[in-house]
Short mmCIF file of C-alpha atoms in Angstrom, two decimals:
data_model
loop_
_atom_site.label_atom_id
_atom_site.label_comp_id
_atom_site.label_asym_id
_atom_site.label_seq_id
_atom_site.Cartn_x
_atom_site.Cartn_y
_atom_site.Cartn_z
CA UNK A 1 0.00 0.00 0.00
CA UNK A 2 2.93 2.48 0.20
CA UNK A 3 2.58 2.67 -3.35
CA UNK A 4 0.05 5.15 -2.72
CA UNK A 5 1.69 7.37 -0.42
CA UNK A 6 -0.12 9.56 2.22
CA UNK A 7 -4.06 9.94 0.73
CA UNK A 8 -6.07 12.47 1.44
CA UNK A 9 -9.66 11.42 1.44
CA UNK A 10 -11.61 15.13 0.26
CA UNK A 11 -15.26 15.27 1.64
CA UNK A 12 -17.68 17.42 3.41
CA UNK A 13 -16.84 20.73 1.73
CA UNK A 14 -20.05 23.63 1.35
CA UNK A 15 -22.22 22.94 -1.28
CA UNK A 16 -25.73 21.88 0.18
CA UNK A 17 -24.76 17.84 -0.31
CA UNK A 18 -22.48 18.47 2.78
CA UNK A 19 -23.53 16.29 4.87
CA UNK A 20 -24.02 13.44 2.09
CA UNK A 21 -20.49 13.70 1.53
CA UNK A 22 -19.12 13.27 4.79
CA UNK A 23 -21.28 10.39 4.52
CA UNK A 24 -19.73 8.87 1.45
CA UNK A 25 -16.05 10.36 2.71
CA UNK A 26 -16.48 8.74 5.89
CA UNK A 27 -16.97 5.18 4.08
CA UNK A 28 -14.07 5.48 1.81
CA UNK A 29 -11.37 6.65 4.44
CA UNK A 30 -12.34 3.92 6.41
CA UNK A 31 -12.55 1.54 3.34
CA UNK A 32 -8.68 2.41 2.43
CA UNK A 33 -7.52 1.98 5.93
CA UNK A 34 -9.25 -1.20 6.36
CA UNK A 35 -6.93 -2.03 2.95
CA UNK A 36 -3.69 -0.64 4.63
CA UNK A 37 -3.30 3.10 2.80
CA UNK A 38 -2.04 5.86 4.90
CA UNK A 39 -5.72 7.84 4.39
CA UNK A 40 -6.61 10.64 6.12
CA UNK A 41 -9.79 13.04 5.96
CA UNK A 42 -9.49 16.40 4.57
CA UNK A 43 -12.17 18.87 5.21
CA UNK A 44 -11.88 22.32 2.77
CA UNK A 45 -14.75 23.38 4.63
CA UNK A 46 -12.39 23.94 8.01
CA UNK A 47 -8.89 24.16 6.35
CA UNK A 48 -7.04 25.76 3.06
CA UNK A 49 -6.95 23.71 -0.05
CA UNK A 50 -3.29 24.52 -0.06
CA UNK A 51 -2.77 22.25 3.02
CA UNK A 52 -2.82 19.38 0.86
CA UNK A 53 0.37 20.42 -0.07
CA UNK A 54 1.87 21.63 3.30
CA UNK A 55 0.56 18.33 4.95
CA UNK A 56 2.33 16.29 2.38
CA UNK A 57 -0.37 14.53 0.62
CA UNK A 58 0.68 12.35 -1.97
CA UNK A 59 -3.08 11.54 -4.09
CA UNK A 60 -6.40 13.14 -3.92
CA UNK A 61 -9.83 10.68 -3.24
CA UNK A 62 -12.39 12.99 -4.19
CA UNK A 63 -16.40 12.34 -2.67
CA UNK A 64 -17.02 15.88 -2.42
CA UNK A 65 -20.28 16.40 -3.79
CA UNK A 66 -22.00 19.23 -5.53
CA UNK A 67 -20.60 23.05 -6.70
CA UNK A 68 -16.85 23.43 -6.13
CA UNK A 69 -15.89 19.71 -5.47
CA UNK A 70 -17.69 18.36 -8.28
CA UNK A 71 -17.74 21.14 -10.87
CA UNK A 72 -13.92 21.60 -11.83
CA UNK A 73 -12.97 24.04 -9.74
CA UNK A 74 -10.99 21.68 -7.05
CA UNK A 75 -10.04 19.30 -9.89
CA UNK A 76 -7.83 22.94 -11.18
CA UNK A 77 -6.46 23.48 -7.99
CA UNK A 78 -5.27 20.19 -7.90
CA UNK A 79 -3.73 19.89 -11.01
CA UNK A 80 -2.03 23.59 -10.68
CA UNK A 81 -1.07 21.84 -7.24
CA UNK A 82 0.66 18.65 -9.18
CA UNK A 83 -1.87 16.35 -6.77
CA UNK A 84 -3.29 13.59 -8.74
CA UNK A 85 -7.04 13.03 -7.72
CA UNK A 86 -9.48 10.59 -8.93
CA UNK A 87 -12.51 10.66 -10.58
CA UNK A 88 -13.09 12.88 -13.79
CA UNK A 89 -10.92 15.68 -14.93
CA UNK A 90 -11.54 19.53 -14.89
CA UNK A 91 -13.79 19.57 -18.25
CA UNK A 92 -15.85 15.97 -17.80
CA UNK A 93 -16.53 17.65 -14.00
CA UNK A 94 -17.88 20.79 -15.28
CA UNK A 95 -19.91 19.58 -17.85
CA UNK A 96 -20.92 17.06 -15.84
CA UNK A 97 -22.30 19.00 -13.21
CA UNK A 98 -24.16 21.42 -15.51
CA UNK A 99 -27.29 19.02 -16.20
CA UNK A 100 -27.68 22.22 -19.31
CA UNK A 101 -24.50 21.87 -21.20
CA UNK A 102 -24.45 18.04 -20.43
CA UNK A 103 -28.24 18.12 -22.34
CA UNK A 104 -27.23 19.99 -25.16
CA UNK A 105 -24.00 17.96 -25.61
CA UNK A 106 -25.97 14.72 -25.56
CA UNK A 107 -28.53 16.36 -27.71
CA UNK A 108 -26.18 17.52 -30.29
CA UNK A 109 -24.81 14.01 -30.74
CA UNK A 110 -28.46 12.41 -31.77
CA UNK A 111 -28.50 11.14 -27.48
CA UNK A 112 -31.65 10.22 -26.71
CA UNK A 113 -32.79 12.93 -23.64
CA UNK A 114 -36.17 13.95 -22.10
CA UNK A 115 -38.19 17.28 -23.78
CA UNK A 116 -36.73 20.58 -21.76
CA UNK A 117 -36.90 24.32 -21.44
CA UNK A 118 -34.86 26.84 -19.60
CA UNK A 119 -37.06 28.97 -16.94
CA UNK A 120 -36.57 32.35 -15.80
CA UNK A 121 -38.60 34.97 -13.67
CA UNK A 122 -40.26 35.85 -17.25
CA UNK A 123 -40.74 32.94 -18.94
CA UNK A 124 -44.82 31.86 -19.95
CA UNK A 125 -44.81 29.64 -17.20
CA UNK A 126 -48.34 28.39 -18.65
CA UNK A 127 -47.25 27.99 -22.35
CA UNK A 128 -44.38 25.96 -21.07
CA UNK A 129 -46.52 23.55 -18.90
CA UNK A 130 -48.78 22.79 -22.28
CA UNK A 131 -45.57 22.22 -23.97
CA UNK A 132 -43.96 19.65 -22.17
CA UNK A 133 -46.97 18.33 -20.27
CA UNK A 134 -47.90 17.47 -16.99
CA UNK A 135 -46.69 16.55 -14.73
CA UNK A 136 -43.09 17.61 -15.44
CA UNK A 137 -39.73 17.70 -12.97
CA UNK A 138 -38.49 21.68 -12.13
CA UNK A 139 -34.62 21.88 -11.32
CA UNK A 140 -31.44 23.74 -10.89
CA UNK A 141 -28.94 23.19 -13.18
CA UNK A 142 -25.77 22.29 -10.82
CA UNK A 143 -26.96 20.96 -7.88
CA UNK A 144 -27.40 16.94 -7.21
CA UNK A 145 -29.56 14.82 -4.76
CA UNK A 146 -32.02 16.15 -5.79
CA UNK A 147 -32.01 19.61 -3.92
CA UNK A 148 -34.07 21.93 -5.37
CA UNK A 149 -36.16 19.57 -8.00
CA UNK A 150 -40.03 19.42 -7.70
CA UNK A 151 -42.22 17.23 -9.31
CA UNK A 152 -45.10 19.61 -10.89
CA UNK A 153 -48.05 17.93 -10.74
CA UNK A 154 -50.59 20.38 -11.19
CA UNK A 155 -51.81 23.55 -13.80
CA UNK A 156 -50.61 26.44 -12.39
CA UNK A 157 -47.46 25.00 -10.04
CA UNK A 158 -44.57 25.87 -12.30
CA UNK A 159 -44.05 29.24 -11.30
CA UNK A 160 -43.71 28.29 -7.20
CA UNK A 161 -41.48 25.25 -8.31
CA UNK A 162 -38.92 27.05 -10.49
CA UNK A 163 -38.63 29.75 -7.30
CA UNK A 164 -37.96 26.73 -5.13
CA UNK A 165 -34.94 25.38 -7.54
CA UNK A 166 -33.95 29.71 -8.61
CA UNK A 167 -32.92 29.43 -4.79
CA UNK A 168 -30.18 27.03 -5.52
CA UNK A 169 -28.92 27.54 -9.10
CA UNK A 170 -29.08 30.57 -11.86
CA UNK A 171 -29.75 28.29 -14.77
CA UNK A 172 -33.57 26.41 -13.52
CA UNK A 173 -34.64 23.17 -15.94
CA UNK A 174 -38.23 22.19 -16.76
CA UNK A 175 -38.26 18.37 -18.03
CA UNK A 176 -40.53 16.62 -19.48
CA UNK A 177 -41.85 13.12 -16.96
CA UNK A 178 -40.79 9.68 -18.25
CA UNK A 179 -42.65 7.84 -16.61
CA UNK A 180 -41.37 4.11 -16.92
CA UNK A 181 -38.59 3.74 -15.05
CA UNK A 182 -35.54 5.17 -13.84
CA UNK A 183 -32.07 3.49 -13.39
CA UNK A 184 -28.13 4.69 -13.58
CA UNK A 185 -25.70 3.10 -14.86
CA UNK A 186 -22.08 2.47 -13.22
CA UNK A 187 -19.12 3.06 -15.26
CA UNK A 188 -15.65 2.19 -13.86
CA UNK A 189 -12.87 3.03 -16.20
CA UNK A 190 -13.77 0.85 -19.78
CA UNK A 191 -16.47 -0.75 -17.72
CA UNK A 192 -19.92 -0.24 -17.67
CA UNK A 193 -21.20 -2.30 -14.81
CA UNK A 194 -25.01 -4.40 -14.48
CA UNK A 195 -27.70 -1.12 -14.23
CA UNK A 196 -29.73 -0.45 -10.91
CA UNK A 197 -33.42 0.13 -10.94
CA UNK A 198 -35.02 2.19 -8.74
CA UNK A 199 -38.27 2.27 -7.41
CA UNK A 200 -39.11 5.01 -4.78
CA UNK A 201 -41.90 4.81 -2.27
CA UNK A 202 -41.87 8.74 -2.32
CA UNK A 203 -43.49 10.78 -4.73
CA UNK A 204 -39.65 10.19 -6.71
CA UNK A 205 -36.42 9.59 -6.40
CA UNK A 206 -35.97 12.72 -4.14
CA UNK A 207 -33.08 13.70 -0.92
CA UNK A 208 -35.19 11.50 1.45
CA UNK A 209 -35.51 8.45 -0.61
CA UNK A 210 -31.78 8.58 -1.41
CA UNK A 211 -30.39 9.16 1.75
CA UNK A 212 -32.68 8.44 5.03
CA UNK A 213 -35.32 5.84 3.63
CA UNK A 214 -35.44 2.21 4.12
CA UNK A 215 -38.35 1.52 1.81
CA UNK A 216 -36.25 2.80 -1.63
CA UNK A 217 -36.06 -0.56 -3.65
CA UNK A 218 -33.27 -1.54 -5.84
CA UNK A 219 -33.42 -4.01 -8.72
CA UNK A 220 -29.56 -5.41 -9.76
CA UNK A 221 -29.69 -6.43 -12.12
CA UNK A 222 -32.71 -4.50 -13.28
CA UNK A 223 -34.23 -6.41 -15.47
CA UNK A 224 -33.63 -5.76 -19.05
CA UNK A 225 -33.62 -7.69 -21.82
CA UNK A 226 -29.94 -8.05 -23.72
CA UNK A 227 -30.58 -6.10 -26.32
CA UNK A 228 -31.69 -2.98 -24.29
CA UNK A 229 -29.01 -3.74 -21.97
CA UNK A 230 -26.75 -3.76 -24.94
CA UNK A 231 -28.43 -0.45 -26.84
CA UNK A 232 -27.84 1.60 -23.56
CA UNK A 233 -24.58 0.90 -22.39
CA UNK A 234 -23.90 2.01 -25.93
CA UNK A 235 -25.32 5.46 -25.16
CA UNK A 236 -23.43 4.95 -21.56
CA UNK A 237 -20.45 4.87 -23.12
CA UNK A 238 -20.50 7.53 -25.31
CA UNK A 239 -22.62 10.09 -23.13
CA UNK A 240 -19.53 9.37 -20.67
CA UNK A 241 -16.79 9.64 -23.79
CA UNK A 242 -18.39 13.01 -25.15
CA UNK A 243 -18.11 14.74 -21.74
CA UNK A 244 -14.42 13.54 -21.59
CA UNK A 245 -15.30 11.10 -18.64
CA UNK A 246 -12.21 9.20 -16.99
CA UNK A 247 -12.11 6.79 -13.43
CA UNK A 248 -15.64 6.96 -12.83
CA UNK A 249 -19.02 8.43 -12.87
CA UNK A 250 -22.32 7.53 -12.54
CA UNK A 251 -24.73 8.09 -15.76
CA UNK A 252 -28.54 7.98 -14.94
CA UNK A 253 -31.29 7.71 -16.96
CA UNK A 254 -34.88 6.76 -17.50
CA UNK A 255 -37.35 4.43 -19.94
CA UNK A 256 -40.78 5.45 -21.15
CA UNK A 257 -44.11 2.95 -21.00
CA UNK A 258 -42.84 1.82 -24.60
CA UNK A 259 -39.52 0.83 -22.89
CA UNK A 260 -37.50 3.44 -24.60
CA UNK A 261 -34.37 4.69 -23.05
CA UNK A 262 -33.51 8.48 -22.52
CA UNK A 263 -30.28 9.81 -20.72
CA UNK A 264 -30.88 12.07 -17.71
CA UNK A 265 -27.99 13.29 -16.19
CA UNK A 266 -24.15 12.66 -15.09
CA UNK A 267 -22.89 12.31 -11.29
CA UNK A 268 -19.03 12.47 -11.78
CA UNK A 269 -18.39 12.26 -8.06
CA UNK A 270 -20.69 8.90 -7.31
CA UNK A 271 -22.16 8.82 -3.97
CA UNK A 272 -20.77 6.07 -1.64
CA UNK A 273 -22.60 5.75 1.33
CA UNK A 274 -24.81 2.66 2.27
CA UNK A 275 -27.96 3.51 -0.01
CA UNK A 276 -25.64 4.96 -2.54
CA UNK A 277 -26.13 3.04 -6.17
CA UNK A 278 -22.31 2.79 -7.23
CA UNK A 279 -21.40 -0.13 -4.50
CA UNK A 280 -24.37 -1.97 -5.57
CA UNK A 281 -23.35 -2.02 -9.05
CA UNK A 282 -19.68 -2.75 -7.79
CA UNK A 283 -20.93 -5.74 -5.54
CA UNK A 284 -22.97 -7.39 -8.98
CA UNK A 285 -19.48 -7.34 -10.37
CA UNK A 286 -17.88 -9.27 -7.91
CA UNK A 287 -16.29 -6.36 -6.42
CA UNK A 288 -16.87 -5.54 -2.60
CA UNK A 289 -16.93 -2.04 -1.32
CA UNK A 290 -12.96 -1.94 -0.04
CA UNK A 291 -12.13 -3.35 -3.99
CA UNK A 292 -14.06 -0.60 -5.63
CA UNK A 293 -12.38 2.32 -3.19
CA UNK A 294 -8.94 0.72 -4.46
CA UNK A 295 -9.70 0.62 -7.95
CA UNK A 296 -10.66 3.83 -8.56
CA UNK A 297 -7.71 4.91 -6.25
CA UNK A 298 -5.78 3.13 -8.49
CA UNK A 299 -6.47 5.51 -11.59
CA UNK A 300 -4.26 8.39 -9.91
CA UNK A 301 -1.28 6.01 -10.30
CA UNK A 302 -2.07 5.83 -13.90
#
């Protein structure tokens, strides 16, 4: 394990998925000292990035969630820094976090994606409600767990729901509903591993459900036949390649009643605490929690 050298184990941080990753942070130092590595965690919510460097850290684990550790931003410090990190480089991060740019990159390349319009305080909140139909999901553009989304439901809702997600982000989404399913798919270096279904006992797939729930189900395998299994880790793999993915990421998406796929978003810093979806997909593969840590701390020797 000295191979590594002294690992510093980034979480917490001060987006509003805080406390989610020091959840998923927690796991992962304790993972890699379980497995031997010198780990140690580093909070930039209670000390200067630049400590890294004064404190003599040798590699980065990065499970800091949401704006700033998930964006590109740290991923530019480090590399100004000379600290390799895992996970997905400055570019893949940014776009990645942007659900916008991420759409209209996937869009541009003939991806399938759900119907969508961009909302601000003047936008015909009623024509846009017709257009896509009801209901429809409202949210911010760089924010993840799903902080800030609502499920509109109702004629007349958009406007309150796209105040609700203008409190967390600039750039607010209306989606069209797909209403069949919704999954993610893992993808570990060249790997794309068995999808997870997910069926919610909440309203959807919301902050509770992901985090605090019991009742969440998970299908892994999910359930699909071999050819849709083999059409979407297709559009897996090259959703991940066109927003210059590397280690890891999550890619989610969703199917329709006619069992058609459509690509929803990317999660380039996977959560990995005990309901997260990434360890589940891991543990289909044969690989146990303290294996996938190591693996993907493996890509910063690359």
């Amino acid at each position: 394990m000295n191979k590594y050298g002294k690992v510093a184990v980034v979480m917490g941080g001060t987006s509003a998925e805080r406390e989610v990753s020091l959840m998923s942070g927690k796991g992962v130092l304790e993972a890699l000292q379980a497995r031997g590595v010198d780990a140690h965690a580093f909070d930039p919510a209670t000390k200067p990035l630049e400590a890294l460097k004064a404190e003599g850290f040798d590699r980065a684990f990065l499970i800091l969630h949401g704006p700033f550790g998930e964006d590109g931003t740290l991923q530019g410090a480090l590399e100004v820094m000379g600290i390799p990190y895992t996970g997905c480089g400055v570019l893949a991060s940014a776009l990645g976090m942007d659900k916008l740019r991420s759409k209209l990159i996937w869009q541009a390349l003939g991806l399938p994606i759900p119907a969508f319009e961009i909302l601000n305080a003047n936008s015909d909140f009623a024509a846009i409600e017709q257009k896509l139909g009801l209901p429809l999901f409202v949210k911010p553009a760089c924010e993840g767990s799903s902080i800030g989304v609502s499920k509109v439901k109702n004629t007349g809702e958009l406007a309150a729901a796209f105040e609700e997600a203008y409190k967390y982000d600039k750039i607010v989404i209306a989606e069209q509903f797909i209403g069949g399913g919704e999954y993610t798919a893992a993808v570990l270096g060249e790997q794309v591993l068995s999808f997870v279904k997910i069926e919610p006992a909440t309203e959807f797939y919301d902050y509770e459900a992901k985090y605090i729930r019991d009742d969440t189900v998970y299908r892994c395998p999910a359930g699909l036949s071999a050819q849709l299994n083999e059409q979407i880790t297709a559009y897996v793999k090259q959703a991940f390649w066109a927003l210059g993915g590397r280690g890891w990421a999550r890619i989610d998406f969703l199917m329709d009643e006619a069992g058609k796929p459509y690509l929803l978003e990317a999660n380039t810093a996977p959560g990995m605490t005990s309901h997260s979806l990434f360890p589940m997909a891991a543990r289909e593969a044969g690989l146990s929690y303290e294996d996938l840590v190591l693996q993907v701390l493996n890509s910063t020797l690359e």
